Coordinates of C-alpha atoms and ligand atoms in Angstrom, one line a residue:
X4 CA -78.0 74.7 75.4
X5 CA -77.5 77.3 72.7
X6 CA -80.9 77.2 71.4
X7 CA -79.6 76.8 67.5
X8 CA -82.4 75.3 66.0
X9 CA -84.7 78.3 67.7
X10 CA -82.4 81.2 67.3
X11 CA -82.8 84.1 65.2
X12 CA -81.3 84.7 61.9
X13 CA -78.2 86.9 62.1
X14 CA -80.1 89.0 59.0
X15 CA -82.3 90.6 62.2
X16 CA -79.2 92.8 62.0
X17 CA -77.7 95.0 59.7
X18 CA -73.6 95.1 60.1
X19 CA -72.6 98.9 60.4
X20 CA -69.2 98.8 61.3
X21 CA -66.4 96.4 62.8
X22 CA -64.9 97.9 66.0
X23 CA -63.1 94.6 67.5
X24 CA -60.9 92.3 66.4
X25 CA -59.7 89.4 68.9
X26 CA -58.0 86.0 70.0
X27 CA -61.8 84.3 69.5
X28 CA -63.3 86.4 66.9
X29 CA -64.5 90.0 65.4
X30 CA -66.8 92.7 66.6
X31 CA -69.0 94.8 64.9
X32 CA -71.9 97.3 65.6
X33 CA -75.3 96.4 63.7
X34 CA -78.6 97.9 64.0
X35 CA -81.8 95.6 64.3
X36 CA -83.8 96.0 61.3
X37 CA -86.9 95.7 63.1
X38 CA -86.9 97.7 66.0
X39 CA -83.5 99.5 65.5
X40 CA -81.8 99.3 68.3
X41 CA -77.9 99.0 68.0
X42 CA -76.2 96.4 69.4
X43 CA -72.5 94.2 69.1
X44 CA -72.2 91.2 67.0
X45 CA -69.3 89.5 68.4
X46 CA -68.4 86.6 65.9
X47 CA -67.6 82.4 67.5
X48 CA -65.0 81.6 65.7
X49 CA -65.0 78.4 64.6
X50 CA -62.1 78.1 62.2
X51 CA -59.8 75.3 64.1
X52 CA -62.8 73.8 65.6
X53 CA -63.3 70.3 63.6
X54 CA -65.3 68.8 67.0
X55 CA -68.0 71.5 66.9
X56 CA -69.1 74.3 69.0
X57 CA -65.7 75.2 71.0
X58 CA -65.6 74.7 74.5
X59 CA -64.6 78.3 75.2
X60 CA -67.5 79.4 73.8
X61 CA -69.8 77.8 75.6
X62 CA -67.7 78.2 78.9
X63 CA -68.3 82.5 77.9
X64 CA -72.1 81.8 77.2
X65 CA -72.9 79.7 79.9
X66 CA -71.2 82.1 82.6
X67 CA -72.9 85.2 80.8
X68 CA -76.0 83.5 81.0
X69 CA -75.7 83.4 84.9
X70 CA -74.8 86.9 85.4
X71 CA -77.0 90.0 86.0
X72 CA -75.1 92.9 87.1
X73 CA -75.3 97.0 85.9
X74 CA -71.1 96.5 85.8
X75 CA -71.7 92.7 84.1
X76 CA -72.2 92.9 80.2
X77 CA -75.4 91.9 79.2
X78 CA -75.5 88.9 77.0
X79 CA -79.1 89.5 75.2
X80 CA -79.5 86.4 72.8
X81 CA -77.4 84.3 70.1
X82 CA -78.1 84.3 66.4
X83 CA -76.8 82.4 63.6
X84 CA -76.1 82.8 59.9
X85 CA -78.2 81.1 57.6
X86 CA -75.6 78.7 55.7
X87 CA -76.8 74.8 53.9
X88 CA -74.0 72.9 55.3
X89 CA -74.5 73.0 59.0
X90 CA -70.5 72.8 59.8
X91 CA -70.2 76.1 58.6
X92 CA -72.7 77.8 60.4
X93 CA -71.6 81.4 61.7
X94 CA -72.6 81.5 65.5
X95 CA -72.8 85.3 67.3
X96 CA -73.5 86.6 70.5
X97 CA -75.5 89.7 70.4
X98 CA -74.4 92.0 73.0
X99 CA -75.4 95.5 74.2
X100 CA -73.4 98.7 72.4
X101 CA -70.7 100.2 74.4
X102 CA -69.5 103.0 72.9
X103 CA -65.7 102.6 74.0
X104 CA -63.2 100.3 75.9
X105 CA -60.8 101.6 77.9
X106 CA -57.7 101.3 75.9
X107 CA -59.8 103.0 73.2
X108 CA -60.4 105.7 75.4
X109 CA -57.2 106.6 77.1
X110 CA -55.6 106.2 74.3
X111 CA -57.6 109.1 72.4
X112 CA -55.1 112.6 72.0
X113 CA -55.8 115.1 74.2
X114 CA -57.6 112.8 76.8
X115 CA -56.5 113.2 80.6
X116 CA -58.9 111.3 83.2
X117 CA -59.7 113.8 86.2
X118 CA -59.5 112.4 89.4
X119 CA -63.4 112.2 90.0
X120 CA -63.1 110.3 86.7
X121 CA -60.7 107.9 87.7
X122 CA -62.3 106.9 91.1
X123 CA -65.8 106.2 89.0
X124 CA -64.6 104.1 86.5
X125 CA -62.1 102.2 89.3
X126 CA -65.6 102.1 91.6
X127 CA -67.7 100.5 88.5
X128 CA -64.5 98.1 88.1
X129 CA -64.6 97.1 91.4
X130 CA -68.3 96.6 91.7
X131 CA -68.4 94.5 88.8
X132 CA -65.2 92.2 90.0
X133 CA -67.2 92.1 93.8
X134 CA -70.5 90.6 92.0
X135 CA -68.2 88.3 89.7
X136 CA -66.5 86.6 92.9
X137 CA -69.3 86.7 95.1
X138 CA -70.9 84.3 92.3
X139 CA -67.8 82.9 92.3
X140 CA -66.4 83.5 88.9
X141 CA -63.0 84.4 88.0
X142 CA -62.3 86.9 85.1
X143 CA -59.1 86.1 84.2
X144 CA -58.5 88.8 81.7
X145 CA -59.4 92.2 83.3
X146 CA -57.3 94.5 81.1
X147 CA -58.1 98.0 79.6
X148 CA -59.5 96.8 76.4
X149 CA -62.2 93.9 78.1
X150 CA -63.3 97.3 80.1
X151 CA -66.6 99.0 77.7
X152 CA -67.8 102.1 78.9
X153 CA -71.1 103.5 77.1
X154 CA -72.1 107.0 77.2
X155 CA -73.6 107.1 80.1
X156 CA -70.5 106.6 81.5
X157 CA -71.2 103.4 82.9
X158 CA -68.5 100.8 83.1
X159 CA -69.4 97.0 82.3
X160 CA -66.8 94.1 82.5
X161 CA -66.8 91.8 79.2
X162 CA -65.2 89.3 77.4
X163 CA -65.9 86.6 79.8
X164 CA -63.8 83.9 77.0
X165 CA -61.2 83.1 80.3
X166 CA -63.6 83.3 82.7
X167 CA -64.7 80.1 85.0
X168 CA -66.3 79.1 87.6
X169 CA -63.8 79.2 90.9
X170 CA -62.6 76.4 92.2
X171 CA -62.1 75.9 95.4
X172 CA -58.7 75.9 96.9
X173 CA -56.5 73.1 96.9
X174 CA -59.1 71.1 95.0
X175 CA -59.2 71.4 91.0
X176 CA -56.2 72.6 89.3
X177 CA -56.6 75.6 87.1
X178 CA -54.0 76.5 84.2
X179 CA -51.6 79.3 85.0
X180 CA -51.5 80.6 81.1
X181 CA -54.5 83.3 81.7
X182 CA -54.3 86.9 82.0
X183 CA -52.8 89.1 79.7
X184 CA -48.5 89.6 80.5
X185 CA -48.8 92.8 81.8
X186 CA -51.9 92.4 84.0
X187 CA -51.0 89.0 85.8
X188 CA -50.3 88.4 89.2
X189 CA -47.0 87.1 90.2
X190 CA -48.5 83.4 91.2
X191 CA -49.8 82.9 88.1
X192 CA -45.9 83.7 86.6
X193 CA -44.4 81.4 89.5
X194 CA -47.0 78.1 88.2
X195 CA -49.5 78.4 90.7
X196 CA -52.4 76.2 89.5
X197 CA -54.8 76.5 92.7
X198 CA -55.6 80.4 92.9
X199 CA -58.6 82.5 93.3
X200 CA -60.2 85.9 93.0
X201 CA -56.8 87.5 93.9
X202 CA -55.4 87.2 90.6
X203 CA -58.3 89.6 89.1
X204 CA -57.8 91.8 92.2
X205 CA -54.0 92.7 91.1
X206 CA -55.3 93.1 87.3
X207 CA -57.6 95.7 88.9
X208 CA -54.2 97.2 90.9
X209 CA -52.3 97.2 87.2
X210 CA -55.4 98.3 86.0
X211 CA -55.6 101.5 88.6
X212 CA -51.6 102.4 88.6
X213 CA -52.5 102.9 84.4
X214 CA -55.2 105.0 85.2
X215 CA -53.2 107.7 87.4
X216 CA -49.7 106.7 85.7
X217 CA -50.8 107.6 82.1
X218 CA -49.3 104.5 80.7
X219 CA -49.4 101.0 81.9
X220 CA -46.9 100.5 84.5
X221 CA -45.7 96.9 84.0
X222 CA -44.8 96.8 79.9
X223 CA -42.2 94.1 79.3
X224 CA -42.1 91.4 76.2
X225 CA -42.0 87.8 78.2
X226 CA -42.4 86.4 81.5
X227 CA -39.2 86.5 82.7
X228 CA -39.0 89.8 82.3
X229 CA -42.4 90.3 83.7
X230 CA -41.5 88.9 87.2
X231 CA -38.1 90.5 87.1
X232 CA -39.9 94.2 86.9
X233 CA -42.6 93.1 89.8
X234 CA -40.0 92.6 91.7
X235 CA -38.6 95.5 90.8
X236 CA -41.5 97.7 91.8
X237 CA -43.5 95.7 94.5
X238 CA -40.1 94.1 96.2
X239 CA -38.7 91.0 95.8
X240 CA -40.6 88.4 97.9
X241 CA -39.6 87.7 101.5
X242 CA -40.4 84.7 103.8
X243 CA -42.2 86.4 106.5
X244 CA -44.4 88.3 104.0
X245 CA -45.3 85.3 101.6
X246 CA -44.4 82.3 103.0
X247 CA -45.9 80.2 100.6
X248 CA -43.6 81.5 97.6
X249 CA -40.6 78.8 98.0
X250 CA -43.7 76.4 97.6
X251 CA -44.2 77.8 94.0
X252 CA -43.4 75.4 91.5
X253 CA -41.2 78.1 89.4
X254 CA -40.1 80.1 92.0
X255 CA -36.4 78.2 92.6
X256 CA -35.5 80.0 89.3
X257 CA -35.6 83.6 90.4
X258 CA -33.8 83.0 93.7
X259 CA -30.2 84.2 92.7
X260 CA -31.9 88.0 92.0
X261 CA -30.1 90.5 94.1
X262 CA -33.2 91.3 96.6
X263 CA -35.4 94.2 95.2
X264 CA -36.6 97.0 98.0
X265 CA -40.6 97.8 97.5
X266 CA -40.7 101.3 95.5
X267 CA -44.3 101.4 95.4
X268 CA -44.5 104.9 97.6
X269 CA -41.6 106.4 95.6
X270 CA -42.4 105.6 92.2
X271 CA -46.2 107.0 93.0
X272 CA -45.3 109.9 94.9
X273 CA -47.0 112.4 92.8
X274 CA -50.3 110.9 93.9
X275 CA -51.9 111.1 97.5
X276 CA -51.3 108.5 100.4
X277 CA -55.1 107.1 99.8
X278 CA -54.1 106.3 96.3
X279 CA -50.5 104.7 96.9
X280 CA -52.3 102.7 99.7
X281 CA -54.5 101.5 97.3
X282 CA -52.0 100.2 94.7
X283 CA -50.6 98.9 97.4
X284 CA -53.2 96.8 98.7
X285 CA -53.9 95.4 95.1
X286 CA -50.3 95.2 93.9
X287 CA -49.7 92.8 97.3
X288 CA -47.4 90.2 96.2
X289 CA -48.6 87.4 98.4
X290 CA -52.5 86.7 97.2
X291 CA -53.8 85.7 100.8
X292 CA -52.8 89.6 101.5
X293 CA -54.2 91.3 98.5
X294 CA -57.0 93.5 99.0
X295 CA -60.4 91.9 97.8
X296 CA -62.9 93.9 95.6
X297 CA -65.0 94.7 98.6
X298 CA -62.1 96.0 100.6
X299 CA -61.1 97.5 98.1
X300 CA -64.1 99.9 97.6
X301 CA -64.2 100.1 101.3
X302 CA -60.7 102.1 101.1
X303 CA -60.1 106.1 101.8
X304 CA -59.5 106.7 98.7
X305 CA -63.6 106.7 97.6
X306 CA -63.9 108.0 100.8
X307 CA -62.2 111.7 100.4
X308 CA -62.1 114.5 98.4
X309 CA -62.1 114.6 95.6
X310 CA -65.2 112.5 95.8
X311 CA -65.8 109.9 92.7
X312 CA -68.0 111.4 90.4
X313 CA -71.8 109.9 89.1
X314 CA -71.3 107.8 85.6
X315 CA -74.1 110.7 83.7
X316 CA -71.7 113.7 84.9
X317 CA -69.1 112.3 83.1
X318 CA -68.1 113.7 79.4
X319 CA -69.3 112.3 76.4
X320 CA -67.1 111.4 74.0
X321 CA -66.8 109.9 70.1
X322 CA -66.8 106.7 69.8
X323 CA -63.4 104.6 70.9
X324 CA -62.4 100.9 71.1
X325 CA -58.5 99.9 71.1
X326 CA -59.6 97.9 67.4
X327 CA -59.7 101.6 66.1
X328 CA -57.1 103.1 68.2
X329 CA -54.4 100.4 68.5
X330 CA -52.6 101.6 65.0
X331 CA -51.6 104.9 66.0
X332 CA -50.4 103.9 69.3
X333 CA -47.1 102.8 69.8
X334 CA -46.6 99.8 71.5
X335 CA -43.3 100.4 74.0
X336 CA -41.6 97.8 76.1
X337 CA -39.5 100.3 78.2
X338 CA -40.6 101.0 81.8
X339 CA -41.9 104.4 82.2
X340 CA -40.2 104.7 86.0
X341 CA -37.0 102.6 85.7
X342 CA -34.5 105.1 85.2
X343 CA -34.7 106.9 88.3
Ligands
ADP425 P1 -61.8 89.2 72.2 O1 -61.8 87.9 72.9 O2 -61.7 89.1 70.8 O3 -60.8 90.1 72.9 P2 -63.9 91.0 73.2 O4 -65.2 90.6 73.8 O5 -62.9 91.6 74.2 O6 -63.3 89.7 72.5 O7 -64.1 92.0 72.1 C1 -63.0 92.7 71.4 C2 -63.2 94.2 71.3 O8 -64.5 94.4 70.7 C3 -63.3 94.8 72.7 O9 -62.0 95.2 73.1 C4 -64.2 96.1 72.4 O10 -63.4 97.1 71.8 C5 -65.1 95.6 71.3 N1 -66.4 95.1 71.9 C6 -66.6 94.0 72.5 N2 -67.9 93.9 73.0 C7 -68.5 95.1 72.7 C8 -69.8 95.7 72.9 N3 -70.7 95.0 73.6 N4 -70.0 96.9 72.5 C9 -69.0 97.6 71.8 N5 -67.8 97.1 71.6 C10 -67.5 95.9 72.0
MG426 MG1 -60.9 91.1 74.7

């Protein structure tokens, strides 16, 4: 399946520069030797695997393999490192070059997203999440930093190492540990194990509140925590609106809270009723009632002026990606709209 014995030799490439650095391995930028094209190198690692390839791996390869889409990554071939014992071959994935992520790229000084800006990138977001669910794949880790933007200001979804095939409802069980804290959906933090495309669709809300906000708008340290402040902001859950909570396996714990009142319109205010609608409709609580990618780029807010802007219209910046960026920001667990 992975083609070892006919893949290239890594040494096509010449390493330039690392610019990631994650759970599953590091990043670089290369340039191949023969034709010069620059492209990522993004490192298998293999150090705890003592029963071969890891599974993850060929769960990210196998669904990148399947998927063809302008807002997709493009998986272009795998190469491995030329080493005599064959346990410690280095396997990579050679990837197109994006030129940021963007965590990188908010997280520049000086940068402010206009609101053409904004509704592009969230349009390219939501185009890529629609073609992902329509073939029935589920992120599971849509977050600032698996976002890469290239120059061309085209938005591309990537690290597909959570990512799996859907399964239908109510038959296979999925874990509930995916999603980074800050960008998962309330099931997912009450134990659900049979979800869907919903739970990317309110990363894409958290996702879209950081964009306007400045700052993401859900930063706590641990789960509890992270329910208690979804409540705070989206209201604490109600019967008639999500039946199906009580159901939850976790959800007994949290019913002493004092009931939360939804703040979603106040706490946005600043921004215009097309925008808090949208939050809204991706930051829905119940999952059978959050917006889906489609409806979501169906929504006023593309609609109206300001309209979203063309990718190529979009300034060109230096190089960013959050590997680069991540030590001069500060990481803070205080919540930027609590204290009024
Ligand atoms: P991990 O599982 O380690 O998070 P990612 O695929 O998210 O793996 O890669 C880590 C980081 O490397 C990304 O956040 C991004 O900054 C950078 N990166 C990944 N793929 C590319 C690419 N194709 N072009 C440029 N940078 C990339
Ligand atoms: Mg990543």
């Amino acid at each position: 399946m992975l083609q070892a014995a006919t893949s290239r030799s890594v040494d096509v490439f010449e390493k330039l520069e690392q610019v990631g650095e994650g759970t599953y391995g590091q990043v670089y930028m290369a340039r191949n030797r023969l034709d010069g094209e620059i492209v990522a190198l993004k490192k298998v690692r293999m150090d705890n695997e003592k029963e071969g390839f890891p599974i993850t791996a060929i769960r990210e390869i196998k669904i990148l393999k399947t998927l063809d889409h302008k807002n997709v990554i493009k998986l272009k071939e795998i190469v491995t490192s030329k080493v005599r014992s064959p346990n410690k071959t280095s396997i990579y994935m050679v990837f197109e070059y994006m030129d940021h992520d963007l965590t990188g790229l908010a997280d520049r000084p000086g940068i402010k997203f206009t609101v053409p800006q904004i509704k592009c990138y969230m349009k390219q977001l939501l185009t890529g999440l629609t073609y992902c669910h329509l073939n029935n794949i589920l992120h599971r880790d849509i977050k600032g930093s698996n976002l890469l933007i290239d120059n061309q200001g085209v938005l591309k979804l990537a690290d597909f190492g959570l990512a799996r095939p859907c399964a239908l409802e109510n038959s296979k069980t999925l874990t509930n540990r995916v999603i980074t804290l800050w960008y998962r959906p309330p099931e997912l933090l009450l134990g659900t194990q049979t979800y869907g495309p919903a739970v990317d669709m309110w990363s894409a809300g958290c996702i879209f509140a950081e964009l306007l906000y400045g700052k993401p708008i859900l930063p706590v340290r641990d789960e509890v925590e992270q329910l208690d402040l979804i409540f705070k902001l989206c209201g604490s859950p109600v019967a008639d609106e999500w039946p199906e909570y009580r159901e939850l396996p976790w959800s007994k714990k949290y019913t002493k809270q004092k009931p939360f009142q939804r703040r979603t319109h106040e706490v946005f205010r600043r921004f215009p009723l097309s925008a808090r609608n949208l939050i809204d409709g991706l930051l829905a609580l119940n999952p059978r009632k959050r917006m889906t990618a489609k409806d979501a780029l169906d929504s006023d807010y593309f609609w109206e002026e300001p309209m979203p802007c063309s990718p190529q219209d979009l300034p060109k910046y230096e190089p960013s990606h959050e590997f680069q960026t991540r030590k001069r920001r500060q990481v803070r667990f205080w919540c930027p709209w609590c204290l009024w």
